[in-house]
PDB file of C-alpha atoms in Angstrom:
ATOM      1  CA  PHE A  26      20.331-171.288  70.949  1.00 48.00           C
ATOM      2  CA  GLN A  27      19.818-169.234  67.667  1.00 43.00           C
ATOM      3  CA  VAL A  28      21.135-165.781  67.637  1.00 38.00           C
ATOM      4  CA  CYS A  29      22.624-163.209  65.197  1.00 35.00           C
ATOM      5  CA  ALA A  30      26.028-162.100  66.515  1.00 34.00           C
ATOM      6  CA  LYS A  31      29.866-161.920  65.952  1.00 33.00           C
ATOM      7  CA  GLY A  32      32.999-162.116  68.206  1.00 33.00           C
ATOM      8  CA  ALA A  33      35.575-159.591  69.284  1.00 31.00           C
ATOM      9  CA  ARG A  34      38.139-159.838  71.978  1.00 29.00           C
ATOM     10  CA  ILE A  35      40.005-157.444  74.420  1.00 27.00           C
ATOM     11  CA  GLY A  36      43.279-157.829  75.988  1.00 29.00           C
ATOM     12  CA  ARG A  37      44.938-156.803  79.283  1.00 31.00           C
ATOM     13  CA  PRO A  38      46.130-153.252  79.616  1.00 33.00           C
ATOM     14  CA  VAL A  39      49.571-152.851  78.193  1.00 31.00           C
ATOM     15  CA  ASP A  40      50.124-149.558  80.124  1.00 34.00           C
ATOM     16  CA  GLU A  41      48.060-148.099  82.878  1.00 35.00           C
ATOM     17  CA  LYS A  42      48.266-144.730  81.145  1.00 34.00           C
ATOM     18  CA  ILE A  43      46.856-146.061  77.900  1.00 34.00           C
ATOM     19  CA  GLY A  44      44.212-148.397  79.379  1.00 42.00           C
ATOM     20  CA  PRO A  45      42.718-151.484  77.912  1.00 43.00           C
ATOM     21  CA  VAL A  46      43.320-152.405  74.200  1.00 43.00           C
ATOM     22  CA  ALA A  47      41.076-153.826  71.773  1.00 45.00           C
ATOM     23  CA  SER A  48      41.900-156.233  68.892  1.00 44.00           C
ATOM     24  CA  VAL A  49      40.910-154.755  65.450  1.00 43.00           C
ATOM     25  CA  GLY A  50      42.159-157.096  62.819  1.00 41.00           C
ATOM     26  CA  ARG A  51      45.933-157.465  63.386  1.00 38.00           C
ATOM     27  CA  PHE A  52      46.215-154.191  65.096  1.00 40.00           C
ATOM     28  CA  HIS A  53      46.031-153.217  68.877  1.00 47.00           C
ATOM     29  CA  VAL A  54      44.498-149.760  69.573  1.00 47.00           C
ATOM     30  CA  SER A  55      43.399-148.028  72.933  1.00 55.00           C
ATOM     31  CA  ARG A  56      39.936-147.147  73.739  1.00 54.00           C
ATOM     32  CA  GLU A  57      40.752-143.432  73.017  1.00 58.00           C
ATOM     33  CA  GLU A  58      41.921-144.281  69.552  1.00 54.00           C
ATOM     34  CA  VAL A  59      38.828-146.326  68.759  1.00 53.00           C
ATOM     35  CA  GLY A  60      36.643-143.571  70.003  1.00 54.00           C
ATOM     36  CA  ALA A  61      38.564-141.102  67.667  1.00 54.00           C
ATOM     37  CA  MET A  62      37.914-143.580  64.875  1.00 53.00           C
ATOM     38  CA  ALA A  63      34.257-143.570  65.594  1.00 54.00           C
ATOM     39  CA  ARG A  64      34.082-139.814  65.614  1.00 54.00           C
ATOM     40  CA  GLY A  65      35.974-139.783  62.375  1.00 53.00           C
ATOM     41  CA  VAL A  66      33.621-142.055  60.824  1.00 50.00           C
ATOM     42  CA  HIS A  67      30.950-139.597  61.976  1.00 52.00           C
ATOM     43  CA  ARG A  68      32.545-136.505  60.297  1.00 53.00           C
ATOM     44  CA  PHE A  69      32.868-138.283  56.863  1.00 47.00           C
ATOM     45  CA  GLN A  70      29.165-139.651  56.828  1.00 52.00           C
ATOM     46  CA  PRO A  71      27.711-136.837  54.802  1.00 54.00           C
ATOM     47  CA  ALA A  72      30.406-136.864  52.168  1.00 47.00           C
ATOM     48  CA  VAL A  73      30.235-140.640  51.778  1.00 46.00           C
ATOM     49  CA  ALA A  74      26.413-140.576  51.615  1.00 50.00           C
ATOM     50  CA  ALA A  75      26.574-138.144  48.819  1.00 50.00           C
ATOM     51  CA  LEU A  76      29.201-140.374  47.000  1.00 43.00           C
ATOM     52  CA  HIS A  77      26.732-143.282  47.560  1.00 46.00           C
ATOM     53  CA  GLY A  78      23.941-141.418  45.709  1.00 52.00           C
ATOM     54  CA  ARG A  79      26.130-140.774  42.641  1.00 48.00           C
ATOM     55  CA  ALA A  80      27.259-144.401  42.688  1.00 45.00           C
ATOM     56  CA  CYS A  81      23.804-145.546  42.770  1.00 46.00           C
ATOM     57  CA  ARG A  82      22.813-143.411  39.895  1.00 47.00           C
ATOM     58  CA  ALA A  83      25.719-144.773  37.959  1.00 45.00           C
ATOM     59  CA  GLY A  84      24.901-148.283  38.762  1.00 49.00           C
ATOM     60  CA  PRO A  85      24.294-150.895  41.580  1.00 48.00           C
ATOM     61  CA  LEU A  86      26.876-151.285  44.392  1.00 45.00           C
ATOM     62  CA  ALA A  87      28.352-154.582  45.355  1.00 46.00           C
ATOM     63  CA  PRO A  88      26.767-156.112  48.591  1.00 46.00           C
ATOM     64  CA  ALA A  89      28.602-155.004  51.711  1.00 46.00           C
ATOM     65  CA  PRO A  90      30.231-157.703  53.750  1.00 47.00           C
ATOM     66  CA  ASP A  91      28.355-158.567  56.934  1.00 49.00           C
ATOM     67  CA  LEU A  92      30.030-157.232  59.968  1.00 47.00           C
ATOM     68  CA  GLY A  93      29.449-160.387  61.908  1.00 49.00           C
ATOM     69  CA  ALA A  94      29.429-163.322  59.343  1.00 44.00           C
ATOM     70  CA  ASP A  95      33.046-164.481  59.466  1.00 53.00           C
ATOM     71  CA  ARG A  96      32.976-166.875  62.523  1.00 74.00           C
ATOM     72  CA  LEU A  97      30.820-168.250  65.314  1.00 88.00           C
ATOM     73  CA  PRO A  98      31.792-168.866  68.861  1.00 90.00           C
ATOM     74  CA  GLU A  99      32.448-172.413  70.304  1.00 91.00           C
ATOM     75  CA  PHE A 100      30.584-172.074  73.489  1.00 94.00           C
ATOM     76  CA  GLU A 101      29.211-175.577  74.677  1.00 92.00           C
ATOM     77  CA  PRO A 102      26.374-176.361  75.520  1.00 92.00           C
ATOM     78  CA  PHE A 103      25.246-173.435  73.438  1.00 94.00           C
ATOM     79  CA  ARG A 104      25.170-173.480  69.708  1.00 93.00           C
ATOM     80  CA  PHE A 105      24.652-170.466  67.432  1.00 94.00           C
ATOM     81  CA  ALA A 106      23.488-169.730  63.872  1.00 91.00           C
ATOM     82  CA  VAL A 107      23.401-166.604  61.835  1.00 89.00           C
ATOM     83  CA  ALA A 108      21.484-165.359  58.761  1.00 87.00           C
ATOM     84  CA  CYS A 109      22.057-161.846  57.302  1.00 81.00           C
ATOM     85  CA  HIS A 110      20.193-160.809  54.141  1.00 79.00           C
ATOM     86  CA  GLY A 111      20.000-157.072  53.703  1.00 70.00           C
ATOM     87  CA  HIS A 112      17.429-155.222  51.731  1.00 67.00           C
ATOM     88  CA  ASP A 113      19.807-152.697  50.432  1.00 65.00           C
ATOM     89  CA  GLN A 114      23.546-153.134  49.274  1.00 66.00           C
ATOM     90  CA  VAL A 115      24.457-151.709  52.594  1.00 73.00           C
ATOM     91  CA  THR A 116      22.548-152.184  55.870  1.00 75.00           C
ATOM     92  CA  GLY A 117      22.300-150.734  59.430  1.00 81.00           C
ATOM     93  CA  ASP A 118      21.779-154.097  60.861  1.00 89.00           C
ATOM     94  CA  TYR A 119      24.766-155.100  63.271  1.00 87.00           C
ATOM     95  CA  HIS A 120      25.508-158.110  65.534  1.00 91.00           C
ATOM     96  CA  ASP A 121      28.346-158.899  67.832  1.00 91.00           C
ATOM     97  CA  PHE A 122      29.603-161.532  70.310  1.00 93.00           C
ATOM     98  CA  ILE A 123      31.520-160.259  73.322  1.00 93.00           C
ATOM     99  CA  PRO A 124      33.759-162.775  75.250  1.00 92.00           C
ATOM    100  CA  LEU A 125      33.388-162.368  78.926  1.00 94.00           C
ATOM    101  CA  GLY A 126      35.878-164.996  80.215  1.00 91.00           C
ATOM    102  CA  SER A 127      35.677-168.694  79.992  1.00 92.00           C
ATOM    103  CA  ASP A 128      32.044-169.293  81.130  1.00 95.00           C
ATOM    104  CA  ARG A 129      30.160-166.107  80.008  1.00 96.00           C
ATOM    105  CA  LEU A 130      29.427-164.804  76.609  1.00 96.00           C
ATOM    106  CA  GLY A 131      27.782-161.526  75.492  1.00 95.00           C
ATOM    107  CA  VAL A 132      25.521-161.108  72.441  1.00 95.00           C
ATOM    108  CA  LEU A 133      24.491-157.770  70.927  1.00 95.00           C
ATOM    109  CA  ILE A 134      22.132-157.223  67.955  1.00 95.00           C
ATOM    110  CA  ALA A 135      21.137-153.731  66.849  1.00 93.00           C
ATOM    111  CA  ASP A 136      19.416-151.991  63.910  1.00 91.00           C
ATOM    112  CA  ALA A 137      20.159-148.426  62.921  1.00 88.00           C
ATOM    113  CA  SER A 138      17.216-146.232  61.845  1.00 83.00           C
ATOM    114  CA  GLY A 139      17.007-145.514  58.118  1.00 76.00           C
ATOM    115  CA  HIS A 140      18.544-147.198  55.028  1.00 75.00           C
ATOM    116  CA  GLY A 141      21.643-147.254  53.074  1.00 74.00           C
ATOM    117  CA  VAL A 142      24.886-145.550  53.851  1.00 79.00           C
ATOM    118  CA  PRO A 143      23.704-143.297  56.704  1.00 77.00           C
ATOM    119  CA  ALA A 144      22.317-146.317  58.713  1.00 81.00           C
ATOM    120  CA  ALA A 145      25.397-148.388  57.809  1.00 82.00           C
ATOM    121  CA  PHE A 146      27.596-145.567  59.236  1.00 82.00           C
ATOM    122  CA  VAL A 147      25.775-145.698  62.556  1.00 83.00           C
ATOM    123  CA  SER A 148      26.119-149.519  62.817  1.00 83.00           C
ATOM    124  CA  VAL A 149      29.887-149.026  62.121  1.00 85.00           C
ATOM    125  CA  MET A 150      30.092-146.492  65.021  1.00 86.00           C
ATOM    126  CA  ALA A 151      28.257-149.041  67.151  1.00 87.00           C
ATOM    127  CA  LYS A 152      30.648-151.723  66.342  1.00 87.00           C
ATOM    128  CA  MET A 153      33.442-149.392  67.255  1.00 87.00           C
ATOM    129  CA  CYS A 154      32.101-148.433  70.500  1.00 87.00           C
ATOM    130  CA  CYS A 155      31.139-152.018  71.572  1.00 88.00           C
ATOM    131  CA  THR A 156      34.802-152.886  70.938  1.00 86.00           C
ATOM    132  CA  ALA A 157      36.182-149.966  72.857  1.00 87.00           C
ATOM    133  CA  TYR A 158      33.866-149.769  75.838  1.00 89.00           C
ATOM    134  CA  CYS A 159      31.922-152.995  76.427  1.00 89.00           C
ATOM    135  CA  GLN A 160      34.314-155.857  76.462  1.00 87.00           C
ATOM    136  CA  ALA A 161      34.551-155.992  80.239  1.00 86.00           C
ATOM    137  CA  LEU A 162      30.760-155.415  81.028  1.00 92.00           C
ATOM    138  CA  GLU A 163      28.886-158.477  82.236  1.00 91.00           C
ATOM    139  CA  SER A 164      25.506-156.476  82.633  1.00 96.00           C
ATOM    140  CA  PRO A 165      23.535-156.100  79.443  1.00 97.00           C
ATOM    141  CA  ALA A 166      21.890-153.075  80.854  1.00 97.00           C
ATOM    142  CA  ALA A 167      25.439-151.639  81.565  1.00 96.00           C
ATOM    143  CA  MET A 168      26.279-152.324  77.909  1.00 96.00           C
ATOM    144  CA  LEU A 169      23.212-150.573  76.680  1.00 96.00           C
ATOM    145  CA  ARG A 170      23.893-147.485  78.990  1.00 95.00           C
ATOM    146  CA  THR A 171      27.535-147.463  77.714  1.00 94.00           C
ATOM    147  CA  MET A 172      26.593-147.506  74.087  1.00 93.00           C
ATOM    148  CA  ASN A 173      24.083-144.805  74.670  1.00 93.00           C
ATOM    149  CA  GLU A 174      26.722-142.673  76.366  1.00 91.00           C
ATOM    150  CA  HIS A 175      29.312-142.864  73.663  1.00 87.00           C
ATOM    151  CA  LEU A 176      26.978-143.072  70.635  1.00 85.00           C
ATOM    152  CA  GLY A 177      24.449-140.372  71.735  1.00 78.00           C
ATOM    153  CA  ASP A 178      26.586-137.445  70.541  1.00 75.00           C
ATOM    154  CA  LEU A 179      27.427-139.209  67.291  1.00 77.00           C
ATOM    155  CA  ILE A 180      23.846-139.861  66.171  1.00 76.00           C
ATOM    156  CA  GLU A 181      22.460-136.954  64.553  1.00 71.00           C
ATOM    157  CA  GLY A 182      18.861-135.481  64.224  1.00 68.00           C
ATOM    158  CA  ASP A 183      15.954-137.951  64.629  1.00 73.00           C
ATOM    159  CA  HIS A 184      18.122-140.905  63.977  1.00 80.00           C
ATOM    160  CA  PHE A 185      18.556-143.799  66.603  1.00 88.00           C
ATOM    161  CA  ILE A 186      19.507-147.353  66.906  1.00 91.00           C
ATOM    162  CA  THR A 187      17.689-150.150  68.558  1.00 94.00           C
ATOM    163  CA  MET A 188      19.592-152.775  70.440  1.00 95.00           C
ATOM    164  CA  PHE A 189      19.045-155.966  72.512  1.00 97.00           C
ATOM    165  CA  ALA A 190      21.826-157.186  74.733  1.00 97.00           C
ATOM    166  CA  ALA A 191      22.258-160.444  76.376  1.00 97.00           C
ATOM    167  CA  VAL A 192      24.765-162.456  78.532  1.00 97.00           C
ATOM    168  CA  VAL A 193      24.663-166.308  78.496  1.00 97.00           C
ATOM    169  CA  ASP A 194      26.320-168.229  81.333  1.00 97.00           C
ATOM    170  CA  ARG A 195      26.986-171.858  80.617  1.00 95.00           C
ATOM    171  CA  ARG A 196      27.648-172.832  84.085  1.00 95.00           C
ATOM    172  CA  ASN A 197      23.755-172.592  84.924  1.00 95.00           C
ATOM    173  CA  ARG A 198      22.349-171.953  81.490  1.00 96.00           C
ATOM    174  CA  GLU A 199      21.082-168.571  82.550  1.00 97.00           C
ATOM    175  CA  LEU A 200      20.318-165.873  80.134  1.00 98.00           C
ATOM    176  CA  THR A 201      20.399-162.231  81.264  1.00 98.00           C
ATOM    177  CA  TYR A 202      19.125-159.567  78.885  1.00 98.00           C
ATOM    178  CA  ALA A 203      18.172-155.982  78.523  1.00 98.00           C
ATOM    179  CA  ARG A 204      16.370-154.074  75.758  1.00 98.00           C
ATOM    180  CA  ALA A 205      16.712-150.639  74.004  1.00 96.00           C
ATOM    181  CA  GLY A 206      13.572-150.572  71.656  1.00 95.00           C
ATOM    182  CA  HIS A 207      14.547-153.384  69.679  1.00 96.00           C
ATOM    183  CA  PRO A 208      12.008-156.141  68.328  1.00 95.00           C
ATOM    184  CA  LEU A 209      11.417-158.578  71.094  1.00 96.00           C
ATOM    185  CA  PRO A 210      13.409-162.022  70.664  1.00 97.00           C
ATOM    186  CA  LEU A 211      11.419-165.181  70.780  1.00 97.00           C
ATOM    187  CA  LEU A 212      11.948-168.070  73.125  1.00 97.00           C
ATOM    188  CA  PHE A 213      11.034-171.573  72.153  1.00 97.00           C
ATOM    189  CA  ARG A 214      10.627-174.144  75.100  1.00 96.00           C
ATOM    190  CA  THR A 215      11.347-177.467  73.756  1.00 94.00           C
ATOM    191  CA  MET A 216       9.503-179.315  76.585  1.00 94.00           C
ATOM    192  CA  THR A 217       6.213-177.553  75.962  1.00 95.00           C
ATOM    193  CA  GLY A 218       6.487-176.397  72.215  1.00 94.00           C
ATOM    194  CA  GLU A 219       5.448-172.886  73.442  1.00 95.00           C
ATOM    195  CA  VAL A 220       6.895-169.625  72.087  1.00 97.00           C
ATOM    196  CA  SER A 221       7.122-166.410  74.198  1.00 96.00           C
ATOM    197  CA  SER A 222       8.802-163.023  73.855  1.00 96.00           C
ATOM    198  CA  LEU A 223      11.587-161.706  75.937  1.00 97.00           C
ATOM    199  CA  ASP A 224       9.837-158.571  76.958  1.00 93.00           C
ATOM    200  CA  ALA A 225      11.694-155.568  78.543  1.00 95.00           C
ATOM    201  CA  ALA A 226      11.277-151.843  78.698  1.00 94.00           C
ATOM    202  CA  GLY A 227      13.993-149.470  77.374  1.00 95.00           C
ATOM    203  CA  MET A 228      14.458-146.471  75.143  1.00 94.00           C
ATOM    204  CA  MET A 229      16.198-146.635  71.723  1.00 93.00           C
ATOM    205  CA  ILE A 230      19.852-145.556  71.694  1.00 91.00           C
ATOM    206  CA  GLY A 231      20.611-142.034  70.894  1.00 87.00           C
ATOM    207  CA  LEU A 232      17.103-140.339  71.700  1.00 87.00           C
ATOM    208  CA  VAL A 233      17.739-139.314  75.357  1.00 87.00           C
ATOM    209  CA  PRO A 234      20.958-138.755  77.424  1.00 87.00           C
ATOM    210  CA  ASP A 235      20.187-140.965  80.358  1.00 89.00           C
ATOM    211  CA  PRO A 236      17.748-143.838  79.486  1.00 93.00           C
ATOM    212  CA  ARG A 237      16.867-146.498  81.935  1.00 95.00           C
ATOM    213  CA  PHE A 238      17.812-150.065  81.114  1.00 97.00           C
ATOM    214  CA  GLU A 239      17.041-153.083  83.441  1.00 97.00           C
ATOM    215  CA  ASP A 240      18.507-156.707  83.471  1.00 98.00           C
ATOM    216  CA  HIS A 241      16.181-159.542  83.319  1.00 98.00           C
ATOM    217  CA  HIS A 242      17.058-163.277  83.688  1.00 97.00           C
ATOM    218  CA  ILE A 243      15.589-166.513  82.437  1.00 97.00           C
ATOM    219  CA  HIS A 244      16.877-170.225  82.768  1.00 97.00           C
ATOM    220  CA  LEU A 245      17.366-172.273  79.636  1.00 97.00           C
ATOM    221  CA  GLU A 246      16.572-175.920  79.420  1.00 95.00           C
ATOM    222  CA  ARG A 247      18.353-178.314  76.917  1.00 93.00           C
ATOM    223  CA  GLY A 248      16.903-177.884  73.561  1.00 94.00           C
ATOM    224  CA  ASP A 249      15.482-174.348  74.091  1.00 96.00           C
ATOM    225  CA  LYS A 250      16.075-171.916  71.409  1.00 96.00           C
ATOM    226  CA  VAL A 251      16.235-168.038  71.383  1.00 97.00           C
ATOM    227  CA  LEU A 252      15.678-166.119  68.115  1.00 96.00           C
ATOM    228  CA  PHE A 253      17.209-162.674  67.756  1.00 97.00           C
ATOM    229  CA  TYR A 254      16.107-160.693  64.770  1.00 95.00           C
ATOM    230  CA  THR A 255      15.607-157.200  63.250  1.00 93.00           C
ATOM    231  CA  ASP A 256      12.380-155.731  62.149  1.00 91.00           C
ATOM    232  CA  GLY A 257      13.204-156.575  58.583  1.00 88.00           C
ATOM    233  CA  VAL A 258      12.016-160.181  59.123  1.00 91.00           C
ATOM    234  CA  PRO A 259       8.351-159.494  60.167  1.00 92.00           C
ATOM    235  CA  GLU A 260       8.178-156.542  57.538  1.00 89.00           C
ATOM    236  CA  CYS A 261       9.083-158.851  54.665  1.00 90.00           C
ATOM    237  CA  ARG A 262       6.240-158.980  52.062  1.00 90.00           C
ATOM    238  CA  ASN A 263       5.071-161.714  49.740  1.00 90.00           C
ATOM    239  CA  SER A 264       4.028-161.435  46.076  1.00 92.00           C
ATOM    240  CA  ARG A 265       0.665-160.431  47.376  1.00 93.00           C
ATOM    241  CA  ASP A 266       2.060-157.457  49.253  1.00 94.00           C
ATOM    242  CA  GLU A 267       1.172-159.318  52.587  1.00 93.00           C
ATOM    243  CA  LEU A 268       3.425-158.576  55.592  1.00 93.00           C
ATOM    244  CA  PHE A 269       4.965-161.839  57.133  1.00 94.00           C
ATOM    245  CA  GLY A 270       4.301-160.331  60.707  1.00 95.00           C
ATOM    246  CA  THR A 271       5.538-161.439  64.131  1.00 94.00           C
ATOM    247  CA  GLU A 272       2.861-164.067  64.514  1.00 94.00           C
ATOM    248  CA  SER A 273       3.998-165.889  61.347  1.00 94.00           C
ATOM    249  CA  LEU A 274       7.661-165.818  62.881  1.00 94.00           C
ATOM    250  CA  GLN A 275       6.288-167.335  65.969  1.00 95.00           C
ATOM    251  CA  SER A 276       4.342-170.108  64.146  1.00 94.00           C
ATOM    252  CA  PHE A 277       7.487-170.861  62.312  1.00 93.00           C
ATOM    253  CA  LEU A 278       9.607-171.238  65.341  1.00 94.00           C
ATOM    254  CA  ARG A 279       6.735-173.296  67.063  1.00 93.00           C
ATOM    255  CA  ARG A 280       6.634-175.494  63.976  1.00 92.00           C
ATOM    256  CA  GLU A 281      10.449-175.832  63.304  1.00 89.00           C
ATOM    257  CA  GLY A 282      11.916-175.544  66.902  1.00 83.00           C
ATOM    258  CA  HIS A 283      11.997-179.184  67.739  1.00 73.00           C
TER     259      HIS A 283
END
């Protein structure tokens, strides 16, 4: 089961007045505090973007750390792998793991429109919103609706973020998923060698106030693989300026999936 993702945890409410707390590094903060942090990041975005422009004219930036590369979950019988190579020093790509008890695990992959610091700020706000509001949601469609609700007012102008959310259940090997305008993940069936897309309708996050998202379900057999990716993969070009394309990605998975 190949996906791009990272983990986060949420504890029990420490006070009914405060509500659930989220683990952010070594600190525990409430939903309201995480929301305030996201809004604070949003307010500083123009100033930091300007500083980024000045820094780029002075010299190259060091590559930014991946938001989700520090660990992978142990969740038998599923196994996970991650690869993240940004086109710029900072990127709007984002991925997350969402623990949902002992038998279910949420997976989220997203890609903010644009490039550089503005896109990276949107992905940071998405990470904060996911930590604050999605930790107890077991429906991928509900996760996307929640992200749209809390990110919609923070994303400016014609910017948006694509997302694909999934929940895997290891008791029955079921994958439930929903899509918000993100490139379609690919499913490799080991018994037949066939590759298909996990298709689903859904508007990008941040464009309309109340988009419709629906949950879809598939059963995974032993050896099946699911590949989540952002549009940077099929849009890669070789030395002859030829696009890699989705068909080449499907051929690669068909060839290397066994």
